[in-house]
Amino acid sequence: MGRPRGGDPMTRWAGPWPTDGIAYGADYNPEQWPEEVWADDVALMRQAGVNLVSLGIFSWGQLEPEEGRFEFGWLDRIVDLLHEAGIGVDLATPSAAPPVWLHLAHPEMLPVDADGLRYTHGSRESWCVSSPVIREHATRIARVVAERYGHHPAVRMWHVSNEFACHNGRCYCDVSAAAFRDWLAARYADIDALNLAWGTAFWGQRYASFEQVLPPRRTTTISNPGQTLDFDRFSSDAFVDHLEAEAAVLREVTPHLPVTTNYMVMGDFHQIDYTTTTPLLDIVSNDHYLKADDPRGWAELAFSADRLRGLAGGDPWLLMEHSTSAVNWQPRNLAKEPGEMLRNSLQHVARGADGVLFFQWRQSRAGAEKYHSGMVPHAGADSDRFREVVGLGATLGRLAEVRGSVVEKARVALLWDTQAWWATDLEAHPTVDLHYLDLARRLHGALLDAGVVVDVLPATSDLDGYDVVLVPTLYLAPTDLSDRLAAVVAHGGHVLVSYFSGIVDESDRVLLGGYPGAFRDLLGVRVEEFAPLRENGTVRLSDGATGEVWTERFTAADAEVLATYTDGPAAGGPAITRRTVDGGGAAWYLSTRLDGPALAALVGRVVDAAGVAPVVEQPGGLEVVRRTGESGRWLFALNHTDADLPLQAVGVDLVGGGTHGRGDLVPARGVVVLREGA
Ligand code: GAL
């Protein structure tokens, strides 16, 4: 079975948003500082316009120095101090960092890697998610914290643990093995059903009972893919169980407070299928860090924010963490340029965030993250960084009216799926050069450059109302997706499916009869053989485009051929096809990774065919997104280039002040937010 996916994105939070305007603040770790610093902290927070801080995330060791002995005094004082200053508290349950005494008493709760090596304590998240010890103690301390602070007027929201599965996503210990077997027994009931699903007839891996099954620990060569995929599902579910257990305590004690946990919808993190967690949350939150040396980092930020909005069902969400400047965990931690922090922050707001928080308030003096930037840097408040922080607070203050509005619903949807990602990652596939989300990012980037807004949705989402649906490398597709896509096409919409989509069933067994088994009829094509390219190899297409990474040998009995391969392993055969149905809708198929301009041209053709236009006509490098709400419409324009660029829109600029006329310039690397129609 496993946890249900998709469906209603979450229990809608009917209560108040944790802050009056846009939330602004940071993780606040006062326990790292002598108390004399706290008054200065709070005064500087007020100066910066901070209205929400996440407190206590890593404080278990301070709160409960010995089992059952609590030291609340410091937390009592800081919560009161914040309250007196009108600053709200997003209070954490401290399970991300269990105290040393708990580790020493229960070394069996430390996680074990696939090689059988048990980790030691001394960092954070050093626990096995299946351990009954952590579950018991995490829910116990959550109750203690909730009972003591949950009715304090400063406390506005719960922050459950921290970035679940960031460091301990997979544990292969004996406790995990037993829990995995229980999970499998619930999913399959009968061991022969498991044998069939995992294809254990191959290499004689047949199991006689669930008792014989282990996690996919290190073995001689390729492990069973069905086993690995189910272990991913099981591990993800285990974190969701843990979240549910902590959240249940919080809801029991403080039903008036919303519950969140900070996701990591960024980069390549994919340890949890977040679609199974959203129903447990009241507000969806995300952490996002730019890869400092990525010149298109802003495009990755937009992609992350759009994925998050898709998980939040289009509702406003919270940016729980990002950085004011450098991080400390990349090979080269580049400082942000002046203005970059503001641009990053407003880009998240443009794409649906109603809060901008950082890790962390005051840059640490000691410990693992002392070279990670903060709102107050080592240099102190007399610094350009803090002056920018104050400026950002003032800007967000002027944007208060935006809170509660939503990003205008896009007509284009792009689908992604964590389970497809796990399955794509499995060993022994046709090429090591195909990476999940690679094509999704390229498609998203092409739309971004064209100024077309796209909703990036979990593949289980409702597709009604979309005119274009993009399905990049969805190797393992939900079983009903083909029908949902067919409905889009039948209503006159356009669907673009790419190579290596719809190949296997949910147990990673190939759908036979010609690829892509899930979408053959929809697309009118039948792929007989994959033909990936040599390292860095390319092929030519009849329309002049270049294909990279992957080609296929296929026929298009029920589709029009738009381009063929002129060389390479599939020379002479179709490369891009389109099956048009009565009513004008069409299902397009792309069998190779096109070079950038060719991909942009194809995407342009598809959106043109559906009659989808950009938010406003704009030059490349100017990102434009509109939010709408009961009280108005706001147009966000972010200039990611070194030249001033014209914006064809009219309104009052809430960032710079003054009126913006049609064609007025958005300064190089600058941002305007127009209140439209006023
Ligand atoms: C996050 C984490 C924070 C801090 C930050 C540094 O992953 O939640 O506690 O470590 O990274 O960038």
XYZ file of C-alpha atoms and ligand atoms in Angstrom:
690
model
C 0.000 0.000 0.000
C 2.113 2.843 1.257
C 0.930 6.325 2.092
C -1.742 7.837 -0.161
C -0.353 10.331 -2.666
C -1.819 13.368 -4.308
C -5.451 14.201 -3.769
C -6.352 17.231 -1.767
C -3.096 19.106 -1.284
C -3.668 19.851 2.360
C -6.071 20.617 5.108
C -6.663 24.288 4.296
C -5.675 26.482 7.196
C -8.761 28.459 8.109
C -7.065 30.351 10.927
C -4.979 33.514 10.690
C -1.652 33.707 8.859
C 1.145 33.840 11.442
C 1.946 37.480 10.641
C -0.045 40.548 9.663
C 1.911 41.330 6.510
C 4.466 39.226 4.685
C 6.390 37.172 7.238
C 9.985 38.350 7.631
C 12.640 36.864 9.846
C 14.924 33.920 10.403
C 15.905 30.922 12.434
C 16.829 32.471 15.734
C 19.257 30.590 17.960
C 19.644 32.755 21.074
C 21.055 29.755 22.965
C 24.286 30.297 21.024
C 24.765 33.706 22.620
C 25.123 35.173 26.107
C 21.911 36.750 27.315
C 23.377 40.257 27.092
C 23.148 39.943 23.316
C 19.418 39.208 23.291
C 18.194 42.745 23.943
C 20.395 43.929 21.073
C 18.981 41.132 18.894
C 15.425 42.184 19.552
C 16.181 45.873 18.992
C 17.859 45.068 15.663
C 14.950 42.829 14.681
C 12.601 45.730 15.213
C 14.863 47.975 13.184
C 14.786 45.416 10.358
C 11.033 44.916 10.486
C 11.324 41.271 11.547
C 7.934 39.889 12.565
C 8.545 36.121 12.849
C 11.440 33.969 14.076
C 11.824 30.199 14.190
C 12.918 29.339 17.681
C 14.292 26.270 19.391
C 15.017 24.124 16.328
C 18.249 22.679 17.732
C 17.661 23.410 21.406
C 16.775 20.021 22.905
C 20.184 19.703 24.584
C 19.650 23.071 26.314
C 16.021 22.441 27.181
C 16.506 19.011 28.680
C 20.126 18.658 29.790
C 19.336 15.345 31.513
C 16.404 13.066 30.965
C 13.373 14.592 32.668
C 15.233 17.668 33.962
C 14.198 20.771 32.083
C 15.727 24.218 31.885
C 12.951 26.423 30.612
C 14.141 29.722 32.080
C 16.113 30.877 29.041
C 13.319 30.015 26.615
C 10.689 31.640 28.867
C 12.713 34.842 28.887
C 13.381 35.015 25.157
C 9.761 34.216 24.224
C 8.600 37.029 26.535
C 11.207 39.403 25.142
C 10.124 38.700 21.582
C 6.500 39.097 22.511
C 7.097 42.466 24.143
C 8.703 43.553 20.870
C 5.725 42.321 18.841
C 7.729 39.581 17.141
C 5.903 36.301 16.529
C 7.410 32.907 17.245
C 7.414 29.924 14.929
C 8.247 27.442 17.660
C 10.082 24.261 16.760
C 9.877 20.790 18.118
C 13.536 20.018 18.704
C 13.754 16.488 17.304
C 16.296 17.385 14.614
C 19.047 17.381 17.235
C 18.554 14.909 20.082
C 20.670 15.481 23.200
C 23.888 13.546 23.767
C 22.457 11.710 26.796
C 19.759 10.161 24.613
C 22.321 8.912 22.109
C 24.498 7.482 24.864
C 21.542 5.719 26.469
C 20.306 4.391 23.118
C 23.129 3.970 20.617
C 20.773 1.691 18.661
C 18.890 4.771 17.459
C 21.855 5.946 15.377
C 21.390 5.276 11.671
C 23.312 2.616 9.736
C 24.398 3.077 6.112
C 24.090 0.565 3.270
C 27.579 -0.782 4.109
C 26.508 -1.583 7.660
C 28.457 1.292 9.202
C 26.724 2.844 12.182
C 27.048 6.618 12.467
C 27.995 8.221 15.740
C 26.470 11.220 17.463
C 28.158 14.631 17.331
C 26.260 16.253 14.496
C 22.479 16.463 13.934
C 19.631 14.310 12.588
C 21.642 11.323 13.790
C 18.699 9.018 14.213
C 17.008 6.171 12.460
C 13.482 7.203 11.581
C 12.135 3.730 12.400
C 13.599 3.792 15.894
C 10.870 3.585 18.552
C 13.269 5.437 20.851
C 13.332 8.649 18.808
C 9.596 8.439 18.166
C 8.866 8.153 21.877
C 11.252 10.890 22.950
C 10.441 13.269 20.081
C 6.714 13.116 20.811
C 7.410 13.407 24.546
C 9.481 16.585 24.165
C 6.985 17.947 21.614
C 4.266 17.603 24.267
C 6.408 19.258 26.922
C 7.121 22.213 24.634
C 3.527 22.458 23.410
C 2.089 22.404 26.921
C 4.481 25.026 28.210
C 4.514 27.451 25.283
C 1.610 26.587 23.004
C -0.724 29.133 24.593
C 1.829 31.925 24.851
C 0.559 34.809 22.708
C 3.912 35.123 20.922
C 3.636 31.626 19.476
C 2.018 31.703 16.028
C 2.956 28.423 14.416
C 4.666 25.068 14.889
C 7.839 24.182 13.017
C 8.035 20.398 13.230
C 11.619 19.198 13.491
C 13.843 20.414 10.646
C 14.300 19.392 7.020
C 13.215 15.811 7.538
C 15.547 13.257 5.902
C 18.227 15.806 5.029
C 21.042 13.731 6.554
C 19.354 10.505 7.664
C 17.067 9.764 4.728
C 17.829 6.069 4.443
C 18.709 3.761 7.339
C 19.609 0.093 6.814
C 19.760 -1.081 10.451
C 17.990 -4.146 11.843
C 15.173 -2.038 13.300
C 14.615 -0.517 9.853
C 14.735 -3.992 8.324
C 11.937 -5.199 10.615
C 9.863 -2.095 9.921
C 10.457 -2.510 6.183
C 9.167 -6.089 6.382
C 6.023 -4.924 8.193
C 5.509 -2.265 5.526
C 5.921 -4.862 2.776
C 3.517 -7.278 4.462
C 0.917 -4.490 4.592
C 1.519 -3.611 0.932
C 1.561 -7.125 -0.522
C -0.201 -9.326 2.090
C 1.181 -12.401 0.341
C 4.887 -13.053 -0.296
C 4.135 -14.331 -3.780
C 2.628 -10.966 -4.658
C 5.957 -9.438 -3.631
C 7.859 -12.027 -5.679
C 5.788 -11.127 -8.717
C 6.115 -7.391 -8.223
C 9.874 -7.519 -7.720
C 10.436 -10.064 -10.485
C 12.406 -12.284 -8.130
C 12.392 -15.138 -10.653
C 15.320 -13.190 -12.094
C 18.605 -14.413 -10.509
C 16.562 -16.807 -8.377
C 15.852 -14.179 -5.734
C 12.550 -15.747 -4.717
C 11.521 -15.189 -1.089
C 9.634 -17.832 0.864
C 8.467 -15.419 3.561
C 8.620 -11.744 4.479
C 11.080 -12.734 7.216
C 13.736 -13.331 4.567
C 13.607 -9.820 3.116
C 16.239 -7.185 3.958
C 16.715 -3.547 3.029
C 18.824 -3.118 -0.112
C 22.138 -3.226 1.754
C 25.441 -3.351 -0.123
C 25.551 -6.478 -2.239
C 27.826 -7.907 -4.936
C 26.284 -6.177 -7.923
C 22.978 -4.651 -9.018
C 20.292 -5.046 -6.365
C 16.694 -5.823 -7.142
C 15.106 -2.606 -8.457
C 11.650 -3.372 -7.041
C 13.231 -3.812 -3.615
C 15.116 -0.517 -3.856
C 12.056 1.362 -5.068
C 9.911 -0.034 -2.273
C 12.649 0.806 0.222
C 12.510 4.412 -0.999
C 8.744 4.423 -0.538
C 9.011 2.797 2.881
C 11.691 5.239 4.059
C 9.703 8.236 2.860
C 6.575 6.890 4.570
C 8.523 6.417 7.799
C 9.358 10.137 7.870
C 5.758 10.986 7.147
C 4.697 8.734 10.048
C 7.125 10.594 12.262
C 5.810 13.965 11.122
C 2.265 12.770 11.706
C 3.117 11.597 15.232
C 4.660 14.924 16.249
C 1.910 16.927 14.525
C -0.781 14.895 16.315
C 0.620 15.907 19.709
C 0.761 19.570 18.685
C -2.794 19.541 17.335
C -4.082 17.841 20.457
C -2.539 20.445 22.772
C -2.874 23.549 20.543
C -5.542 23.113 17.876
C -5.470 26.885 17.329
C -1.948 26.878 15.870
C -0.989 25.972 12.302
C 1.578 23.239 11.763
C 4.364 23.323 9.207
C 7.670 21.656 8.522
C 10.371 22.957 6.229
C 10.632 21.075 2.932
C 13.726 20.902 0.788
C 12.243 21.368 -2.644
C 15.514 22.500 -4.145
C 18.379 21.152 -6.162
C 18.469 17.380 -6.251
C 17.029 16.534 -2.846
C 14.351 13.854 -3.226
C 14.351 11.680 -0.143
C 10.671 12.264 0.638
C 7.590 12.116 -1.561
C 6.147 15.389 -0.293
C 2.759 14.696 -1.865
C 2.206 12.300 1.035
C 2.965 15.001 3.623
C 0.945 17.975 2.414
C -2.352 16.624 3.814
C -0.697 16.705 7.257
C 0.289 20.370 7.123
C -1.616 23.604 7.503
C 0.976 25.765 5.788
C 3.586 24.482 3.350
C 7.125 25.800 3.831
C 10.334 25.494 1.885
C 14.056 26.053 2.276
C 15.968 27.192 -0.758
C 19.674 27.776 -1.305
C 21.164 28.924 -4.578
C 24.074 27.083 -6.056
C 26.408 30.037 -5.948
C 28.327 29.289 -9.137
C 25.242 28.631 -11.282
C 24.805 31.597 -13.642
C 21.166 30.531 -14.143
C 20.597 30.144 -10.415
C 17.561 32.426 -10.659
C 15.956 29.922 -13.054
C 16.528 27.116 -10.559
C 15.002 29.329 -7.857
C 11.916 29.889 -10.043
C 11.633 26.159 -10.706
C 11.876 25.358 -7.003
C 9.293 28.009 -6.073
C 6.915 26.747 -8.762
C 7.271 23.155 -7.557
C 6.520 24.331 -4.045
C 3.434 26.239 -5.159
C 2.249 23.073 -6.922
C 2.630 21.114 -3.678
C 0.761 23.852 -1.810
C -2.151 23.492 -4.222
C -1.627 27.092 -5.384
C -2.055 28.531 -1.887
C 0.448 30.971 -0.381
C 3.454 29.289 1.215
C 6.394 30.279 3.372
C 10.030 30.547 2.414
C 11.355 29.241 5.720
C 15.070 29.509 4.950
C 17.404 31.023 2.420
C 20.654 32.912 2.848
C 21.406 36.596 3.103
C 24.739 35.941 1.391
C 27.166 32.977 1.281
C 26.442 29.511 2.617
C 29.244 27.363 4.066
C 28.619 23.964 2.504
C 29.413 24.414 -1.165
C 32.907 24.037 -2.611
C 33.198 27.805 -3.124
C 30.782 29.877 -1.078
C 30.273 33.051 -3.041
C 28.949 36.153 -1.310
C 25.791 37.640 -2.802
C 26.129 40.825 -4.830
C 24.447 43.979 -3.522
C 20.758 43.721 -4.406
C 20.841 39.962 -4.932
C 19.285 39.133 -1.570
C 16.352 41.444 -2.320
C 15.951 40.000 -5.795
C 16.018 36.410 -4.520
C 13.517 37.250 -1.799
C 11.048 39.002 -4.085
C 11.345 36.216 -6.651
C 9.989 33.786 -4.057
C 7.210 36.241 -3.186
C 6.392 36.683 -6.885
C 5.915 32.927 -7.129
C 3.598 32.633 -4.164
C 5.584 32.973 -0.934
C 3.905 35.020 1.804
C 6.997 34.941 3.960
C 10.737 35.413 3.579
C 12.861 33.950 6.337
C 16.567 33.207 6.508
C 18.951 30.841 8.086
C 19.830 32.508 10.416
C 19.361 35.707 12.414
C 22.849 36.254 13.855
C 25.805 34.603 12.147
C 27.243 32.013 14.545
C 30.490 32.671 16.301
C 31.346 29.008 16.715
C 30.275 25.642 15.449
C 29.792 24.033 12.068
C 28.082 26.962 10.374
C 30.075 29.975 11.529
C 30.964 30.920 7.944
C 27.335 30.808 6.844
C 25.889 34.278 6.412
C 23.169 35.618 8.691
C 20.961 38.705 8.893
C 23.440 40.150 11.399
C 26.919 39.276 10.133
C 30.103 38.838 12.182
C 30.860 42.482 11.364
C 27.738 43.488 13.296
C 24.910 45.860 12.476
C 27.281 48.480 11.096
C 27.600 46.628 7.819
C 26.253 46.797 4.299
C 24.665 43.373 4.807
C 22.593 44.523 7.763
C 21.670 47.744 5.961
C 20.346 45.603 3.091
C 18.454 43.465 5.606
C 16.800 46.612 6.952
C 16.011 47.721 3.405
C 14.453 44.379 2.556
C 12.305 44.555 5.692
C 11.028 47.972 4.650
C 10.259 46.733 1.133
C 8.385 43.700 2.428
C 6.487 46.027 4.739
C 5.275 47.962 1.684
C 4.227 44.666 0.078
C 1.974 43.720 3.010
C -1.108 44.163 0.811
C 0.066 41.289 -1.423
C -0.315 38.738 1.363
C -3.104 36.254 0.749
C -3.160 36.776 -3.014
C -2.153 33.898 -5.264
C -0.139 33.519 -8.432
C -2.467 33.828 -11.391
C -3.397 30.312 -12.472
C -1.209 29.237 -15.335
C -2.551 27.673 -18.515
C 0.530 25.477 -18.774
C 1.302 22.622 -16.388
C 4.578 20.740 -16.109
C 4.461 17.418 -14.265
C 7.008 15.893 -11.930
C 6.960 13.037 -9.483
C 9.286 11.921 -6.718
C 8.503 8.238 -7.260
C 9.414 8.603 -10.946
C 12.645 10.221 -9.754
C 13.463 7.265 -7.477
C 12.710 4.848 -10.294
C 14.805 6.824 -12.797
C 17.722 6.678 -10.336
C 17.700 2.862 -10.250
C 20.836 1.127 -11.467
C 21.552 -0.413 -14.868
C 19.514 1.858 -17.093
C 20.167 2.529 -20.781
C 22.499 5.501 -20.112
C 24.123 7.251 -17.175
C 23.600 10.563 -18.965
C 19.861 10.773 -18.405
C 18.981 12.504 -15.150
C 15.533 13.033 -13.748
C 14.422 16.688 -13.823
C 17.100 17.556 -16.400
C 14.519 17.962 -19.153
C 11.927 19.344 -16.733
C 14.349 22.131 -15.805
C 15.127 22.818 -19.468
C 11.433 23.025 -20.355
C 10.721 25.234 -17.375
C 13.672 27.442 -18.344
C 12.407 27.750 -21.912
C 9.009 28.896 -20.649
C 10.660 31.253 -18.178
C 12.647 32.859 -21.007
C 9.471 33.147 -23.062
C 7.648 34.798 -20.154
C 5.029 32.068 -19.928
C 3.918 31.173 -16.403
C 3.732 27.470 -15.649
C 2.310 25.501 -12.741
C 4.774 22.762 -11.818
C 2.528 20.040 -10.466
C 2.839 16.641 -8.872
C 1.924 14.084 -11.559
C -1.060 13.006 -9.458
C -2.687 16.481 -9.778
C -5.971 17.344 -11.416
C -5.245 18.635 -14.950
C -8.659 20.122 -15.697
C -8.428 23.611 -17.104
C -4.874 23.365 -18.440
C -4.332 24.026 -22.138
C -0.808 22.655 -22.245
C 0.631 19.805 -20.174
C 4.324 18.921 -20.357
C 5.439 15.447 -19.309
C 9.244 15.234 -19.265
C 10.977 11.870 -18.568
C 8.194 10.575 -16.370
C 9.662 7.070 -16.452
C 7.146 5.725 -13.915
C 3.793 7.412 -14.467
C 0.687 7.205 -12.258
C -1.619 4.597 -13.800
C -4.438 7.052 -14.491
C -2.241 9.712 -16.072
C -2.761 8.551 -19.636
C -6.536 9.023 -19.236
C -6.087 12.456 -17.679
C -3.793 13.530 -20.520
C -6.199 12.121 -23.100
C -8.944 14.263 -21.542
C -6.763 17.391 -21.924
C -6.215 16.561 -25.614
C -9.901 15.733 -26.153
C -10.780 19.200 -24.835
C -8.529 20.819 -27.421
C -5.419 21.004 -25.240
C -1.841 20.112 -26.095
C 0.258 17.510 -24.329
C 3.998 17.109 -24.857
C 5.513 13.833 -23.655
C 9.243 13.165 -23.822
C 11.504 10.140 -24.126
C 11.717 7.679 -21.209
C 8.207 8.401 -19.941
C 5.553 5.816 -19.110
C 7.993 2.926 -19.413
C 7.303 0.857 -16.279
C 4.551 -0.009 -13.841
C 4.709 0.937 -10.169
C 7.036 -1.993 -9.440
C 9.491 -0.990 -12.171
C 8.315 -3.781 -14.507
C 8.335 -2.812 -18.165
C 4.961 -2.207 -19.831
C 5.298 -4.532 -22.812
C 4.393 -4.257 -26.469
C 6.595 -1.297 -27.416
C 7.519 1.782 -25.394
C 6.078 3.955 -23.954
C 3.554 1.426 -22.729
C 1.586 3.979 -20.719
C 1.273 6.514 -23.551
C 1.490 4.556 -26.845
C -2.151 5.115 -27.774
C -2.218 8.715 -26.638
C 0.844 9.534 -28.761
C 0.246 7.196 -31.701
C 3.847 5.975 -31.598
C 5.549 2.675 -30.844
C 9.188 2.600 -29.770
C 10.979 -0.646 -30.538
C 14.387 0.175 -29.155
C 16.119 2.851 -27.102
C 19.220 4.189 -28.803
C 21.146 6.391 -26.354
C 24.167 8.277 -27.639
C 27.834 7.946 -26.808
C 29.273 10.309 -24.203
C 28.843 13.879 -25.516
C 27.513 12.450 -28.787
C 24.977 14.404 -30.851
C 22.676 13.705 -33.780
C 21.133 15.940 -36.437
C 17.430 16.290 -37.058
C 15.819 17.084 -40.400
C 14.723 20.511 -39.136
C 18.313 21.458 -38.308
C 18.063 20.795 -34.571
C 20.648 18.846 -32.591
C 19.714 15.870 -30.418
C 21.693 14.996 -27.301
C 21.943 12.057 -24.863
C 19.137 9.894 -26.208
C 17.387 8.763 -29.402
C 14.904 6.005 -30.175
C 14.003 3.700 -33.010
C 10.266 4.023 -33.391
C 7.326 4.143 -35.757
C 4.495 6.671 -35.802
C 1.542 4.795 -37.266
C -1.004 7.171 -35.802
C 0.911 10.462 -35.704
C 2.384 13.042 -38.022
C 6.189 13.120 -38.194
C 7.443 16.658 -37.569
C 11.166 15.889 -37.755
C 13.313 12.837 -38.487
C 16.854 11.844 -37.519
C 19.302 12.423 -40.352
C 22.149 10.556 -38.686
C 22.958 8.571 -35.566
C 21.567 5.251 -34.410
C 17.967 6.079 -35.383
C 18.831 7.716 -38.754
C 15.865 7.924 -41.105
C 13.324 7.379 -38.349
C 11.003 9.880 -36.666
C 12.354 12.152 -33.930
C 9.399 14.441 -33.112
C 5.765 13.567 -33.792
C 2.293 14.941 -33.206
C -1.009 13.121 -33.019
C -3.851 15.550 -33.626
C -7.377 14.646 -32.568
C -10.766 15.974 -33.644
C -11.295 19.315 -31.979
C -7.732 20.465 -32.548
C -6.025 19.041 -29.461
C -2.749 17.190 -29.977
C -0.323 14.830 -28.261
C 3.282 15.664 -29.148
C 6.188 13.274 -28.681
C 9.834 14.229 -28.320
C 12.310 11.324 -28.525
C 15.598 13.176 -27.937
C 16.974 15.987 -25.818
C 16.997 18.992 -28.130
C 19.645 21.701 -27.960
C 18.506 24.851 -26.124
C 17.242 26.961 -29.056
C 15.504 23.983 -30.664
C 13.785 23.068 -27.403
C 12.668 26.684 -26.961
C 11.308 26.660 -30.514
C 9.381 23.431 -29.945
C 7.921 24.688 -26.661
C 7.007 27.923 -28.426
C 5.185 25.961 -31.103
C 3.231 23.960 -28.545
C 2.150 26.971 -26.486
C 1.310 28.933 -29.654
C -0.840 26.054 -30.857
C -2.734 26.291 -27.572
C -2.966 30.072 -27.822
C -1.019 30.677 -24.601
C 0.717 34.051 -24.358
C 3.316 35.511 -21.956
C 2.098 37.496 -18.940
C 3.239 40.638 -20.778
C 5.448 40.991 -23.847
C 8.958 41.264 -22.483
C 12.607 41.044 -23.396
C 14.592 37.949 -22.327
C 15.976 38.112 -18.796
C 13.020 40.043 -17.409
C 10.955 37.683 -15.290
C 7.315 38.760 -14.943
C 4.737 37.092 -12.697
C 1.323 38.323 -11.608
C -0.362 37.689 -8.251
C -4.083 38.306 -7.888
C -6.362 38.550 -4.891
C -9.601 39.998 -3.639
C -8.037 43.404 -3.131
C -6.072 43.723 -6.349
C -3.432 42.569 -8.801
C 0.317 42.902 -8.481
C 2.850 42.499 -11.238
C 6.342 41.427 -10.184
C 9.129 42.144 -12.680
C 12.653 40.962 -11.903
C 15.517 42.002 -14.127
C 18.184 39.301 -14.212
C 20.419 41.119 -16.687
C 23.027 43.879 -16.553
C 20.959 46.208 -18.737
C 17.918 48.298 -17.848
C 14.895 46.659 -19.511
C 11.484 48.071 -20.448
C 8.362 46.695 -18.789
C 5.127 47.025 -20.756
C 2.828 47.537 -17.799
C 1.368 50.335 -15.736
C 1.006 50.711 -11.997
C 2.333 52.054 -8.725
C 5.757 50.619 -7.906
C 5.749 49.345 -4.333
C 9.517 48.769 -4.348
C 10.927 52.049 -5.653
C 7.867 54.235 -5.138
C 6.293 56.326 -7.873
C 4.270 55.438 -10.923
C 5.493 53.089 -13.612
C 4.378 53.953 -17.148
C 4.163 51.518 -20.034
C 7.671 50.860 -21.337
C 9.419 52.445 -18.334
C 12.635 50.691 -17.381
C 13.271 48.091 -14.735
C 16.827 48.838 -13.598
C 19.569 46.293 -14.296
C 19.434 43.547 -11.600
C 16.500 45.428 -10.069
C 12.896 44.613 -9.193
C 9.617 46.467 -9.502
C 6.323 45.335 -8.029
C 3.398 47.171 -9.580
C 0.019 47.547 -7.986
C -2.027 47.363 -11.152
C -5.286 49.021 -11.984
C -5.219 51.432 -9.053
C 19.547 24.040 6.131
C 19.250 23.765 7.591
C 19.735 24.875 8.490
C 21.133 25.279 8.109
C 21.133 25.687 6.659
C 22.476 26.162 6.170
O 19.649 22.868 5.413
O 17.880 23.577 7.802
O 19.689 24.439 9.826
O 21.987 24.207 8.308
O 20.773 24.591 5.871
O 22.431 26.500 4.791
